[in-house]
C-alpha cells in the first residue's frame, strides 16, 4: 500500500511540474518576444537608423578615386602631314634655296667690290663642298623636330582623386536629413502600433481561455448536479414513486451535460493551442493560466478616467499620420531645392601617362586642382512650381487624413466607453441573477427532497442556474475585454 501511495504522489508531482503556470504579463512578454511582425519592425528600425546615419554623411566631403586605360588606333598629331614632310627635308630645302641664291649674292658682292672674283669663286667652291653635310645636318634637325612633336598617345593611362564638398544645395541636404529623422520616428511608431495590437490579441485569447476554463468547471458542476438528480430519480423509479418518463427526461439532460463538457473541453484545448502559438510555445504545451481559478477577475478602472487627449497623444496611427505630414513638408522643400542655385567646392589631383607637362613624356605626372562649381537653373517652363504645388497637395491630403482619423478615434473611444458601461451593467445583472438562481436551485432541491416538487422543476432550476453561471462568466470576461479595447483605443495598453 505504501508503494502504491508513493507512486501516486510521485506521479502527481510530475504532473504538476509538467504544467506551466503563466500569468497575463508572462503571456504578453512571450508574445512580444516571438511576434514575427514585431521582429520585422525591429529590423525596420535598424534600417531607419542606418539610413539616418547615411543621410548625415551628405554634409561631409566625398572623395572619389578614378583610374583607367585606353588604347587608340592612332596617336594624336600636333603637326600636319605636310608640316612633318617639310621638317624631314629641312636641310635639303635650305641648301637648295641657298645654292640657287648664292651665285647672284656673290656676283652682287663682286660688283660692289666687297670681295674679289677669286674670293667669290673660292667661296662658291667651299659652299659646294659643304652643301651636302649641311643639308644632311638640317634634315636631322627637322627630323628631331618631328620626333619632338610626336605624342605617342596610342596607350593612355590616367588616374585622378576628386574631393567634393557641398556648400549650398538649396536646402536639399537639410531636408533629406530631416526626412531620415522623421522616418526613424515613423518606424518606431509603427512598432508601437504592432505592439498594441499584439497585446490586445494576447489579452483577448488569454481571457477567452480563462472563460472557457471556468465554463469547463461549470459544465462539470452542472453534469454532477444532473447526474445526482439522475441517480435520485432512478432510485425513486425503483421504489415506484417516479415514472420511467421522468427518468428518460433526466437521462437526456445527463447526455446533454456530457456533450456540453465535451464541447467546452474541445474549445478550451483549441484556445490554449492558439495562446501557445501567439506565445511562441509548442502547440501541445501543458499550460495553466494564473487567473483560471479565480472567482473574481481583477478590475483596472484607470483607463476610464482618461480623456480623448490621451488617445491623441498616444495612438500610433495618429503619430504615423503626423510623421507623414512632416515628411510631406520636407519633401516639398526637397523638390524646391532642385530648382535653386547649388554651390560645391571641388579639388583633386590628376595623373596621366603620357604626361603633357614636359612635352609628351612617357611618365606618370600630375597636377593639383581646386575649383568652385555653381549650378543656377534659369528656365524650366515652370516645372519646379508645378512639382512644388503637387507636393503641397500631398501635404494637404495627409492633413485631411489626420483630421479624419482623429474624428474616427473620438467615435471609437465613445463606443468603447459605452461598451464598458454595458459590460459593467451586464455583470451587475448577472450577479443578481446568479443569486436568484442559487436560491431557486436550493428551493427546488429542498422541495424535491420533501416530495412537493417534480424532477422537471429541479431540472429547470439547474438549467437556470447553469445559464446564470455562464452569463456571469461571460459578463466578467466581457468587462475585461471591454477594458482592453478601451486601453487600446486610448493607446495606453502596456
GROMACS .gro file of C-alpha atoms in nm:
model
  494
    1UNK     CA    1   0.000   0.000   0.000
    2UNK     CA    2   0.285   0.238   0.082
    3UNK     CA    3   0.445   0.168  -0.257
    4UNK     CA    4   0.120   0.246  -0.434
    5UNK     CA    5   0.077   0.568  -0.234
    6UNK     CA    6   0.437   0.674  -0.305
    7UNK     CA    7   0.394   0.605  -0.678
    8UNK     CA    8   0.071   0.805  -0.681
    9UNK     CA    9   0.235   1.106  -0.508
   10UNK     CA   10   0.532   1.093  -0.746
   11UNK     CA   11   0.300   1.083  -1.048
   12UNK     CA   12   0.101   1.378  -0.912
   13UNK     CA   13   0.421   1.576  -0.852
   14UNK     CA   14   0.544   1.512  -1.206
   15UNK     CA   15   0.207   1.615  -1.347
   16UNK     CA   16   0.208   1.941  -1.153
   17UNK     CA   17   0.567   2.016  -1.251
   18UNK     CA   18   0.484   1.949  -1.618
   19UNK     CA   19   0.211   2.212  -1.603
   20UNK     CA   20   0.348   2.555  -1.689
   21UNK     CA   21   0.169   2.831  -1.500
   22UNK     CA   22   0.157   3.158  -1.694
   23UNK     CA   23   0.041   3.499  -1.582
   24UNK     CA   24  -0.102   3.759  -1.816
   25UNK     CA   25   0.223   3.958  -1.805
   26UNK     CA   26   0.426   3.649  -1.889
   27UNK     CA   27   0.200   3.569  -2.184
   28UNK     CA   28   0.235   3.924  -2.305
   29UNK     CA   29   0.612   3.914  -2.284
   30UNK     CA   30   0.629   3.581  -2.464
   31UNK     CA   31   0.402   3.714  -2.739
   32UNK     CA   32   0.615   4.028  -2.778
   33UNK     CA   33   0.934   3.824  -2.792
   34UNK     CA   34   0.802   3.581  -3.052
   35UNK     CA   35   0.584   3.802  -3.272
   36UNK     CA   36   0.722   3.797  -3.627
   37UNK     CA   37   0.575   4.135  -3.718
   38UNK     CA   38   0.748   4.292  -3.421
   39UNK     CA   39   1.070   4.129  -3.537
   40UNK     CA   40   1.019   4.288  -3.879
   41UNK     CA   41   0.951   4.624  -3.712
   42UNK     CA   42   1.277   4.597  -3.515
   43UNK     CA   43   1.469   4.529  -3.836
   44UNK     CA   44   1.296   4.829  -3.996
   45UNK     CA   45   1.418   5.040  -3.706
   46UNK     CA   46   1.772   4.926  -3.775
   47UNK     CA   47   1.724   5.014  -4.142
   48UNK     CA   48   1.591   5.360  -4.049
   49UNK     CA   49   1.882   5.415  -3.808
   50UNK     CA   50   2.141   5.336  -4.075
   51UNK     CA   51   1.951   5.546  -4.329
   52UNK     CA   52   1.966   5.842  -4.092
   53UNK     CA   53   2.339   5.790  -4.038
   54UNK     CA   54   2.389   5.771  -4.415
   55UNK     CA   55   2.198   6.098  -4.458
   56UNK     CA   56   2.431   6.271  -4.212
   57UNK     CA   57   2.728   6.196  -4.438
   58UNK     CA   58   2.585   6.431  -4.703
   59UNK     CA   59   2.730   6.722  -4.503
   60UNK     CA   60   3.082   6.576  -4.529
   61UNK     CA   61   3.323   6.591  -4.825
   62UNK     CA   62   3.325   6.296  -5.062
   63UNK     CA   63   3.647   6.155  -5.210
   64UNK     CA   64   3.644   5.959  -5.536
   65UNK     CA   65   3.942   5.788  -5.697
   66UNK     CA   66   3.924   5.705  -6.067
   67UNK     CA   67   4.165   5.518  -6.289
   68UNK     CA   68   4.162   5.389  -6.643
   69UNK     CA   69   4.346   5.274  -6.952
   70UNK     CA   70   4.259   5.346  -7.314
   71UNK     CA   71   4.407   5.221  -7.639
   72UNK     CA   72   4.377   5.442  -7.953
   73UNK     CA   73   4.429   5.321  -8.307
   74UNK     CA   74   4.613   5.644  -8.393
   75UNK     CA   75   4.825   5.886  -8.195
   76UNK     CA   76   4.735   6.250  -8.154
   77UNK     CA   77   4.936   6.457  -8.404
   78UNK     CA   78   5.028   6.820  -8.337
   79UNK     CA   79   5.178   6.862  -8.689
   80UNK     CA   80   5.008   6.805  -9.019
   81UNK     CA   81   5.149   6.560  -9.272
   82UNK     CA   82   5.275   6.846  -9.490
   83UNK     CA   83   5.449   7.004  -9.193
   84UNK     CA   84   5.610   6.674  -9.099
   85UNK     CA   85   5.728   6.624  -9.460
   86UNK     CA   86   5.871   6.977  -9.466
   87UNK     CA   87   6.063   6.926  -9.144
   88UNK     CA   88   6.205   6.593  -9.267
   89UNK     CA   89   6.378   6.768  -9.567
   90UNK     CA   90   6.451   7.090  -9.384
   91UNK     CA   91   6.828   7.082  -9.456
   92UNK     CA   92   6.789   6.985  -9.823
   93UNK     CA   93   6.535   7.260  -9.883
   94UNK     CA   94   6.752   7.517  -9.708
   95UNK     CA   95   7.069   7.422  -9.903
   96UNK     CA   96   6.876   7.414 -10.231
   97UNK     CA   97   6.741   7.762 -10.172
   98UNK     CA   98   7.087   7.880 -10.063
   99UNK     CA   99   7.256   7.722 -10.370
  100UNK     CA  100   7.009   7.895 -10.601
  101UNK     CA  101   7.061   8.231 -10.433
  102UNK     CA  102   7.442   8.205 -10.378
  103UNK     CA  103   7.563   8.292 -10.740
  104UNK     CA  104   7.355   8.606 -10.750
  105UNK     CA  105   7.463   8.700 -10.399
  106UNK     CA  106   7.835   8.650 -10.477
  107UNK     CA  107   7.801   8.838 -10.811
  108UNK     CA  108   7.648   9.130 -10.634
  109UNK     CA  109   7.928   9.140 -10.378
  110UNK     CA  110   8.187   9.130 -10.655
  111UNK     CA  111   8.016   9.415 -10.841
  112UNK     CA  112   8.010   9.616 -10.518
  113UNK     CA  113   8.380   9.547 -10.474
  114UNK     CA  114   8.324   9.385 -10.143
  115UNK     CA  115   8.510   9.070 -10.250
  116UNK     CA  116   8.725   8.983 -10.545
  117UNK     CA  117   8.620   8.738 -10.818
  118UNK     CA  118   8.879   8.490 -10.685
  119UNK     CA  119   8.730   8.512 -10.335
  120UNK     CA  120   8.381   8.467 -10.476
  121UNK     CA  121   8.490   8.164 -10.673
  122UNK     CA  122   8.665   8.024 -10.364
  123UNK     CA  123   8.355   8.085 -10.150
  124UNK     CA  124   8.134   7.914 -10.407
  125UNK     CA  125   8.364   7.617 -10.410
  126UNK     CA  126   8.357   7.594 -10.032
  127UNK     CA  127   7.978   7.613 -10.029
  128UNK     CA  128   7.964   7.341 -10.287
  129UNK     CA  129   8.175   7.121 -10.065
  130UNK     CA  130   7.966   7.197  -9.755
  131UNK     CA  131   7.621   7.174  -9.914
  132UNK     CA  132   7.587   6.801  -9.870
  133UNK     CA  133   7.687   6.789  -9.497
  134UNK     CA  134   7.478   7.097  -9.422
  135UNK     CA  135   7.176   6.950  -9.597
  136UNK     CA  136   7.211   6.627  -9.402
  137UNK     CA  137   7.255   6.818  -9.077
  138UNK     CA  138   6.944   7.026  -9.146
  139UNK     CA  139   6.743   6.718  -9.231
  140UNK     CA  140   6.845   6.566  -8.897
  141UNK     CA  141   6.732   6.882  -8.716
  142UNK     CA  142   6.397   6.864  -8.895
  143UNK     CA  143   6.356   6.500  -8.802
  144UNK     CA  144   6.427   6.582  -8.439
  145UNK     CA  145   6.154   6.847  -8.454
  146UNK     CA  146   5.913   6.586  -8.589
  147UNK     CA  147   6.015   6.346  -8.315
  148UNK     CA  148   5.973   6.616  -8.050
  149UNK     CA  149   5.614   6.678  -8.163
  150UNK     CA  150   5.529   6.305  -8.171
  151UNK     CA  151   5.274   6.244  -7.885
  152UNK     CA  152   5.282   5.863  -7.861
  153UNK     CA  153   4.923   5.862  -7.735
  154UNK     CA  154   4.806   5.522  -7.853
  155UNK     CA  155   4.831   5.386  -7.495
  156UNK     CA  156   4.690   5.630  -7.240
  157UNK     CA  157   4.688   5.575  -6.862
  158UNK     CA  158   4.501   5.817  -6.637
  159UNK     CA  159   4.409   5.841  -6.268
  160UNK     CA  160   4.250   6.110  -6.054
  161UNK     CA  161   4.142   6.179  -5.700
  162UNK     CA  162   3.844   6.416  -5.664
  163UNK     CA  163   3.716   6.581  -5.347
  164UNK     CA  164   3.365   6.731  -5.347
  165UNK     CA  165   3.235   6.944  -5.061
  166UNK     CA  166   2.876   7.075  -5.084
  167UNK     CA  167   2.847   7.440  -4.984
  168UNK     CA  168   2.484   7.517  -5.062
  169UNK     CA  169   2.243   7.269  -5.220
  170UNK     CA  170   1.925   7.474  -5.190
  171UNK     CA  171   1.836   7.312  -4.858
  172UNK     CA  172   1.820   6.961  -5.008
  173UNK     CA  173   2.070   6.809  -4.765
  174UNK     CA  174   1.893   6.952  -4.459
  175UNK     CA  175   1.553   6.836  -4.587
  176UNK     CA  176   1.686   6.485  -4.660
  177UNK     CA  177   1.829   6.457  -4.308
  178UNK     CA  178   1.502   6.570  -4.152
  179UNK     CA  179   1.314   6.313  -4.361
  180UNK     CA  180   1.553   6.045  -4.231
  181UNK     CA  181   1.489   6.159  -3.872
  182UNK     CA  182   1.112   6.157  -3.920
  183UNK     CA  183   1.125   5.820  -4.092
  184UNK     CA  184   1.302   5.678  -3.787
  185UNK     CA  185   1.020   5.812  -3.569
  186UNK     CA  186   0.766   5.669  -3.814
  187UNK     CA  187   0.916   5.320  -3.787
  188UNK     CA  188   0.920   5.346  -3.407
  189UNK     CA  189   0.551   5.446  -3.408
  190UNK     CA  190   0.473   5.157  -3.641
  191UNK     CA  191   0.644   4.923  -3.396
  192UNK     CA  192   0.435   5.072  -3.115
  193UNK     CA  193   0.115   5.008  -3.313
  194UNK     CA  194   0.210   4.645  -3.376
  195UNK     CA  195   0.293   4.610  -3.007
  196UNK     CA  196  -0.050   4.743  -2.909
  197UNK     CA  197  -0.225   4.501  -3.148
  198UNK     CA  198  -0.017   4.211  -3.019
  199UNK     CA  199  -0.104   4.290  -2.658
  200UNK     CA  200  -0.472   4.327  -2.744
  201UNK     CA  201  -0.473   3.991  -2.924
  202UNK     CA  202  -0.294   3.809  -2.644
  203UNK     CA  203  -0.526   3.964  -2.382
  204UNK     CA  204  -0.833   3.858  -2.578
  205UNK     CA  205  -0.711   3.498  -2.615
  206UNK     CA  206  -0.590   3.487  -2.251
  207UNK     CA  207  -0.929   3.590  -2.111
  208UNK     CA  208  -1.103   3.360  -2.357
  209UNK     CA  209  -0.904   3.068  -2.217
  210UNK     CA  210  -0.991   3.181  -1.863
  211UNK     CA  211  -1.357   3.199  -1.962
  212UNK     CA  212  -1.354   2.852  -2.120
  213UNK     CA  213  -1.174   2.709  -1.817
  214UNK     CA  214  -1.442   2.849  -1.588
  215UNK     CA  215  -1.710   2.717  -1.821
  216UNK     CA  216  -1.542   2.378  -1.811
  217UNK     CA  217  -1.567   2.380  -1.431
  218UNK     CA  218  -1.926   2.496  -1.462
  219UNK     CA  219  -2.006   2.223  -1.711
  220UNK     CA  220  -1.856   1.962  -1.482
  221UNK     CA  221  -2.052   2.100  -1.186
  222UNK     CA  222  -2.372   2.104  -1.388
  223UNK     CA  223  -2.310   1.747  -1.502
  224UNK     CA  224  -2.255   1.642  -1.142
  225UNK     CA  225  -2.584   1.805  -1.043
  226UNK     CA  226  -2.774   1.639  -1.323
  227UNK     CA  227  -2.601   1.308  -1.253
  228UNK     CA  228  -2.701   1.326  -0.888
  229UNK     CA  229  -3.057   1.404  -0.987
  230UNK     CA  230  -3.049   1.113  -1.230
  231UNK     CA  231  -2.934   0.879  -0.954
  232UNK     CA  232  -3.210   1.004  -0.723
  233UNK     CA  233  -3.476   0.969  -0.990
  234UNK     CA  234  -3.372   0.613  -1.075
  235UNK     CA  235  -3.386   0.522  -0.706
  236UNK     CA  236  -3.735   0.671  -0.694
  237UNK     CA  237  -3.830   0.470  -1.002
  238UNK     CA  238  -3.709   0.156  -0.829
  239UNK     CA  239  -3.921   0.244  -0.525
  240UNK     CA  240  -4.217   0.321  -0.751
  241UNK     CA  241  -4.254   0.686  -0.664
  242UNK     CA  242  -4.140   0.815  -1.005
  243UNK     CA  243  -4.220   0.725  -1.363
  244UNK     CA  244  -3.984   0.600  -1.634
  245UNK     CA  245  -4.073   0.902  -1.846
  246UNK     CA  246  -3.926   1.128  -1.580
  247UNK     CA  247  -3.612   0.909  -1.575
  248UNK     CA  248  -3.579   0.934  -1.951
  249UNK     CA  249  -3.602   1.312  -1.936
  250UNK     CA  250  -3.328   1.321  -1.674
  251UNK     CA  251  -3.117   1.081  -1.884
  252UNK     CA  252  -3.146   1.321  -2.178
  253UNK     CA  253  -3.028   1.605  -1.954
  254UNK     CA  254  -2.728   1.394  -1.845
  255UNK     CA  255  -2.636   1.327  -2.208
  256UNK     CA  256  -2.669   1.696  -2.290
  257UNK     CA  257  -2.449   1.782  -1.993
  258UNK     CA  258  -2.187   1.532  -2.113
  259UNK     CA  259  -2.197   1.687  -2.459
  260UNK     CA  260  -2.154   2.035  -2.311
  261UNK     CA  261  -1.850   1.914  -2.118
  262UNK     CA  262  -1.701   1.770  -2.437
  263UNK     CA  263  -1.766   2.087  -2.637
  264UNK     CA  264  -1.616   2.310  -2.369
  265UNK     CA  265  -1.310   2.086  -2.331
  266UNK     CA  266  -1.251   2.087  -2.707
  267UNK     CA  267  -1.289   2.463  -2.720
  268UNK     CA  268  -1.050   2.501  -2.427
  269UNK     CA  269  -0.788   2.284  -2.597
  270UNK     CA  270  -0.811   2.486  -2.920
  271UNK     CA  271  -0.798   2.816  -2.731
  272UNK     CA  272  -0.488   2.706  -2.541
  273UNK     CA  273  -0.327   2.598  -2.868
  274UNK     CA  274  -0.392   2.944  -3.009
  275UNK     CA  275  -0.248   3.101  -2.695
  276UNK     CA  276   0.064   2.881  -2.724
  277UNK     CA  277   0.101   2.981  -3.088
  278UNK     CA  278   0.086   3.352  -3.001
  279UNK     CA  279   0.335   3.299  -2.719
  280UNK     CA  280   0.575   3.104  -2.937
  281UNK     CA  281   0.531   2.782  -2.738
  282UNK     CA  282   0.477   2.433  -2.881
  283UNK     CA  283   0.109   2.381  -2.956
  284UNK     CA  284   0.092   2.076  -2.730
  285UNK     CA  285   0.240   2.258  -2.429
  286UNK     CA  286   0.066   2.190  -2.098
  287UNK     CA  287  -0.010   2.538  -1.966
  288UNK     CA  288  -0.220   2.671  -1.684
  289UNK     CA  289  -0.320   3.035  -1.654
  290UNK     CA  290  -0.284   3.214  -1.323
  291UNK     CA  291  -0.638   3.357  -1.342
  292UNK     CA  292  -0.814   3.029  -1.422
  293UNK     CA  293  -0.915   2.950  -1.065
  294UNK     CA  294  -1.012   3.299  -0.953
  295UNK     CA  295  -1.375   3.359  -0.862
  296UNK     CA  296  -1.343   3.733  -0.923
  297UNK     CA  297  -1.125   3.861  -1.207
  298UNK     CA  298  -0.903   4.167  -1.144
  299UNK     CA  299  -1.052   4.502  -1.236
  300UNK     CA  300  -0.848   4.802  -1.357
  301UNK     CA  301  -1.053   5.123  -1.385
  302UNK     CA  302  -0.757   5.355  -1.460
  303UNK     CA  303  -0.837   5.396  -1.830
  304UNK     CA  304  -1.198   5.500  -1.761
  305UNK     CA  305  -1.090   5.839  -1.626
  306UNK     CA  306  -0.863   5.924  -1.921
  307UNK     CA  307  -0.983   6.179  -2.175
  308UNK     CA  308  -0.961   6.182  -2.552
  309UNK     CA  309  -0.638   6.383  -2.541
  310UNK     CA  310  -0.467   6.076  -2.403
  311UNK     CA  311  -0.552   5.890  -2.724
  312UNK     CA  312  -0.442   6.184  -2.939
  313UNK     CA  313  -0.107   6.181  -2.761
  314UNK     CA  314  -0.054   5.805  -2.760
  315UNK     CA  315  -0.223   5.647  -3.062
  316UNK     CA  316   0.040   5.515  -3.300
  317UNK     CA  317  -0.187   5.573  -3.601
  318UNK     CA  318  -0.210   5.947  -3.530
  319UNK     CA  319   0.164   5.971  -3.471
  320UNK     CA  320   0.229   5.798  -3.803
  321UNK     CA  321  -0.005   6.038  -3.984
  322UNK     CA  322   0.172   6.332  -3.818
  323UNK     CA  323   0.501   6.184  -3.936
  324UNK     CA  324   0.358   6.156  -4.287
  325UNK     CA  325   0.266   6.527  -4.280
  326UNK     CA  326   0.615   6.621  -4.165
  327UNK     CA  327   0.776   6.405  -4.433
  328UNK     CA  328   0.549   6.560  -4.696
  329UNK     CA  329   0.653   6.910  -4.585
  330UNK     CA  330   1.021   6.820  -4.606
  331UNK     CA  331   0.963   6.656  -4.944
  332UNK     CA  332   0.826   6.988  -5.069
  333UNK     CA  333   1.149   7.157  -4.958
  334UNK     CA  334   1.347   6.882  -5.127
  335UNK     CA  335   1.160   6.934  -5.455
  336UNK     CA  336   1.207   7.309  -5.435
  337UNK     CA  337   1.579   7.268  -5.368
  338UNK     CA  338   1.628   7.103  -5.709
  339UNK     CA  339   1.538   7.436  -5.874
  340UNK     CA  340   1.751   7.662  -5.654
  341UNK     CA  341   2.118   7.756  -5.706
  342UNK     CA  342   2.369   7.499  -5.587
  343UNK     CA  343   2.732   7.558  -5.494
  344UNK     CA  344   3.001   7.298  -5.436
  345UNK     CA  345   3.375   7.312  -5.375
  346UNK     CA  346   3.592   7.070  -5.572
  347UNK     CA  347   3.955   6.972  -5.552
  348UNK     CA  348   4.171   6.687  -5.663
  349UNK     CA  349   4.480   6.553  -5.833
  350UNK     CA  350   4.501   6.436  -6.196
  351UNK     CA  351   4.768   6.189  -6.307
  352UNK     CA  352   4.834   6.075  -6.666
  353UNK     CA  353   5.081   5.886  -6.883
  354UNK     CA  354   5.188   6.020  -7.128
  355UNK     CA  355   5.200   6.350  -6.944
  356UNK     CA  356   5.172   6.690  -7.116
  357UNK     CA  357   5.359   6.899  -6.860
  358UNK     CA  358   5.705   6.848  -7.015
  359UNK     CA  359   5.623   6.755  -7.369
  360UNK     CA  360   5.457   6.420  -7.420
  361UNK     CA  361   5.664   6.217  -7.178
  362UNK     CA  362   5.603   5.851  -7.114
  363UNK     CA  363   5.598   5.916  -6.740
  364UNK     CA  364   5.329   5.950  -6.476
  365UNK     CA  365   5.295   6.315  -6.385
  366UNK     CA  366   5.005   6.506  -6.240
  367UNK     CA  367   4.864   6.837  -6.131
  368UNK     CA  368   4.661   6.962  -5.835
  369UNK     CA  369   4.334   7.146  -5.898
  370UNK     CA  370   4.085   7.341  -5.688
  371UNK     CA  371   3.759   7.486  -5.813
  372UNK     CA  372   3.407   7.600  -5.736
  373UNK     CA  373   3.105   7.461  -5.919
  374UNK     CA  374   2.788   7.670  -5.936
  375UNK     CA  375   2.463   7.548  -6.086
  376UNK     CA  376   2.185   7.802  -6.143
  377UNK     CA  377   1.858   7.685  -6.306
  378UNK     CA  378   1.740   7.957  -6.540
  379UNK     CA  379   1.429   7.837  -6.722
  380UNK     CA  380   1.232   7.513  -6.696
  381UNK     CA  381   0.882   7.612  -6.814
  382UNK     CA  382   0.751   7.630  -6.452
  383UNK     CA  383   0.831   7.263  -6.393
  384UNK     CA  384   0.958   7.335  -6.041
  385UNK     CA  385   0.647   7.534  -5.947
  386UNK     CA  386   0.416   7.256  -6.066
  387UNK     CA  387   0.608   6.994  -5.871
  388UNK     CA  388   0.602   7.206  -5.556
  389UNK     CA  389   0.226   7.253  -5.590
  390UNK     CA  390   0.180   6.878  -5.629
  391UNK     CA  391   0.391   6.813  -5.318
  392UNK     CA  392   0.193   7.067  -5.117
  393UNK     CA  393  -0.128   6.896  -5.229
  394UNK     CA  394   0.007   6.570  -5.086
  395UNK     CA  395   0.063   6.751  -4.755
  396UNK     CA  396  -0.297   6.874  -4.761
  397UNK     CA  397  -0.419   6.518  -4.821
  398UNK     CA  398  -0.215   6.393  -4.524
  399UNK     CA  399  -0.359   6.669  -4.302
  400UNK     CA  400  -0.715   6.578  -4.405
  401UNK     CA  401  -0.646   6.211  -4.331
  402UNK     CA  402  -0.516   6.307  -3.988
  403UNK     CA  403  -0.828   6.510  -3.916
  404UNK     CA  404  -1.049   6.223  -4.032
  405UNK     CA  405  -0.856   5.976  -3.816
  406UNK     CA  406  -0.897   6.196  -3.507
  407UNK     CA  407  -1.273   6.210  -3.560
  408UNK     CA  408  -1.294   5.832  -3.603
  409UNK     CA  409  -1.085   5.777  -3.292
  410UNK     CA  410  -1.317   6.003  -3.093
  411UNK     CA  411  -1.610   5.792  -3.212
  412UNK     CA  412  -1.421   5.472  -3.130
  413UNK     CA  413  -1.348   5.597  -2.778
  414UNK     CA  414  -1.714   5.675  -2.715
  415UNK     CA  415  -1.813   5.332  -2.843
  416UNK     CA  416  -1.557   5.164  -2.616
  417UNK     CA  417  -1.679   5.362  -2.315
  418UNK     CA  418  -2.042   5.267  -2.389
  419UNK     CA  419  -1.946   4.902  -2.430
  420UNK     CA  420  -1.759   4.909  -2.100
  421UNK     CA  421  -2.060   5.062  -1.924
  422UNK     CA  422  -2.285   4.798  -2.077
  423UNK     CA  423  -2.042   4.524  -1.972
  424UNK     CA  424  -2.040   4.653  -1.614
  425UNK     CA  425  -2.419   4.666  -1.608
  426UNK     CA  426  -2.437   4.317  -1.756
  427UNK     CA  427  -2.200   4.189  -1.486
  428UNK     CA  428  -2.410   4.354  -1.212
  429UNK     CA  429  -2.726   4.197  -1.351
  430UNK     CA  430  -2.553   3.860  -1.391
  431UNK     CA  431  -2.452   3.862  -1.025
  432UNK     CA  432  -2.810   3.940  -0.922
  433UNK     CA  433  -2.943   3.666  -1.150
  434UNK     CA  434  -2.689   3.424  -1.007
  435UNK     CA  435  -2.804   3.499  -0.654
  436UNK     CA  436  -3.163   3.432  -0.757
  437UNK     CA  437  -3.064   3.117  -0.945
  438UNK     CA  438  -2.875   2.983  -0.640
  439UNK     CA  439  -3.177   3.039  -0.420
  440UNK     CA  440  -3.410   2.891  -0.679
  441UNK     CA  441  -3.195   2.578  -0.708
  442UNK     CA  442  -3.175   2.544  -0.332
  443UNK     CA  443  -3.552   2.566  -0.302
  444UNK     CA  444  -3.602   2.321  -0.588
  445UNK     CA  445  -3.368   2.065  -0.434
  446UNK     CA  446  -3.535   2.107  -0.095
  447UNK     CA  447  -3.883   2.076  -0.248
  448UNK     CA  448  -3.777   1.767  -0.442
  449UNK     CA  449  -3.649   1.603  -0.126
  450UNK     CA  450  -3.973   1.690   0.053
  451UNK     CA  451  -4.171   1.550  -0.238
  452UNK     CA  452  -4.354   1.871  -0.317
  453UNK     CA  453  -4.173   1.938  -0.647
  454UNK     CA  454  -4.119   1.729  -0.955
  455UNK     CA  455  -3.784   1.631  -1.108
  456UNK     CA  456  -3.864   1.854  -1.406
  457UNK     CA  457  -3.880   2.151  -1.170
  458UNK     CA  458  -3.534   2.065  -1.039
  459UNK     CA  459  -3.406   2.026  -1.394
  460UNK     CA  460  -3.545   2.368  -1.483
  461UNK     CA  461  -3.379   2.518  -1.176
  462UNK     CA  462  -3.050   2.350  -1.264
  463UNK     CA  463  -3.067   2.481  -1.620
  464UNK     CA  464  -3.144   2.832  -1.495
  465UNK     CA  465  -2.853   2.804  -1.251
  466UNK     CA  466  -2.619   2.693  -1.528
  467UNK     CA  467  -2.730   2.980  -1.753
  468UNK     CA  468  -2.683   3.230  -1.471
  469UNK     CA  469  -2.335   3.098  -1.402
  470UNK     CA  470  -2.248   3.108  -1.773
  471UNK     CA  471  -2.380   3.462  -1.804
  472UNK     CA  472  -2.171   3.568  -1.505
  473UNK     CA  473  -1.858   3.420  -1.664
  474UNK     CA  474  -1.935   3.586  -1.997
  475UNK     CA  475  -2.004   3.917  -1.823
  476UNK     CA  476  -1.676   3.908  -1.627
  477UNK     CA  477  -1.473   3.831  -1.937
  478UNK     CA  478  -1.676   4.088  -2.131
  479UNK     CA  479  -1.571   4.353  -1.880
  480UNK     CA  480  -1.205   4.251  -1.920
  481UNK     CA  481  -1.226   4.259  -2.299
  482UNK     CA  482  -1.406   4.595  -2.291
  483UNK     CA  483  -1.130   4.733  -2.069
  484UNK     CA  484  -0.866   4.602  -2.308
  485UNK     CA  485  -1.049   4.759  -2.603
  486UNK     CA  486  -1.067   5.095  -2.423
  487UNK     CA  487  -0.699   5.081  -2.328
  488UNK     CA  488  -0.609   5.001  -2.688
  489UNK     CA  489  -0.829   5.284  -2.816
  490UNK     CA  490  -0.654   5.521  -2.574
  491UNK     CA  491  -0.313   5.389  -2.677
  492UNK     CA  492  -0.216   5.304  -2.318
  493UNK     CA  493  -0.219   4.924  -2.342
  494UNK     CA  494   0.107   4.822  -2.175
   0.00000   0.00000   0.00000
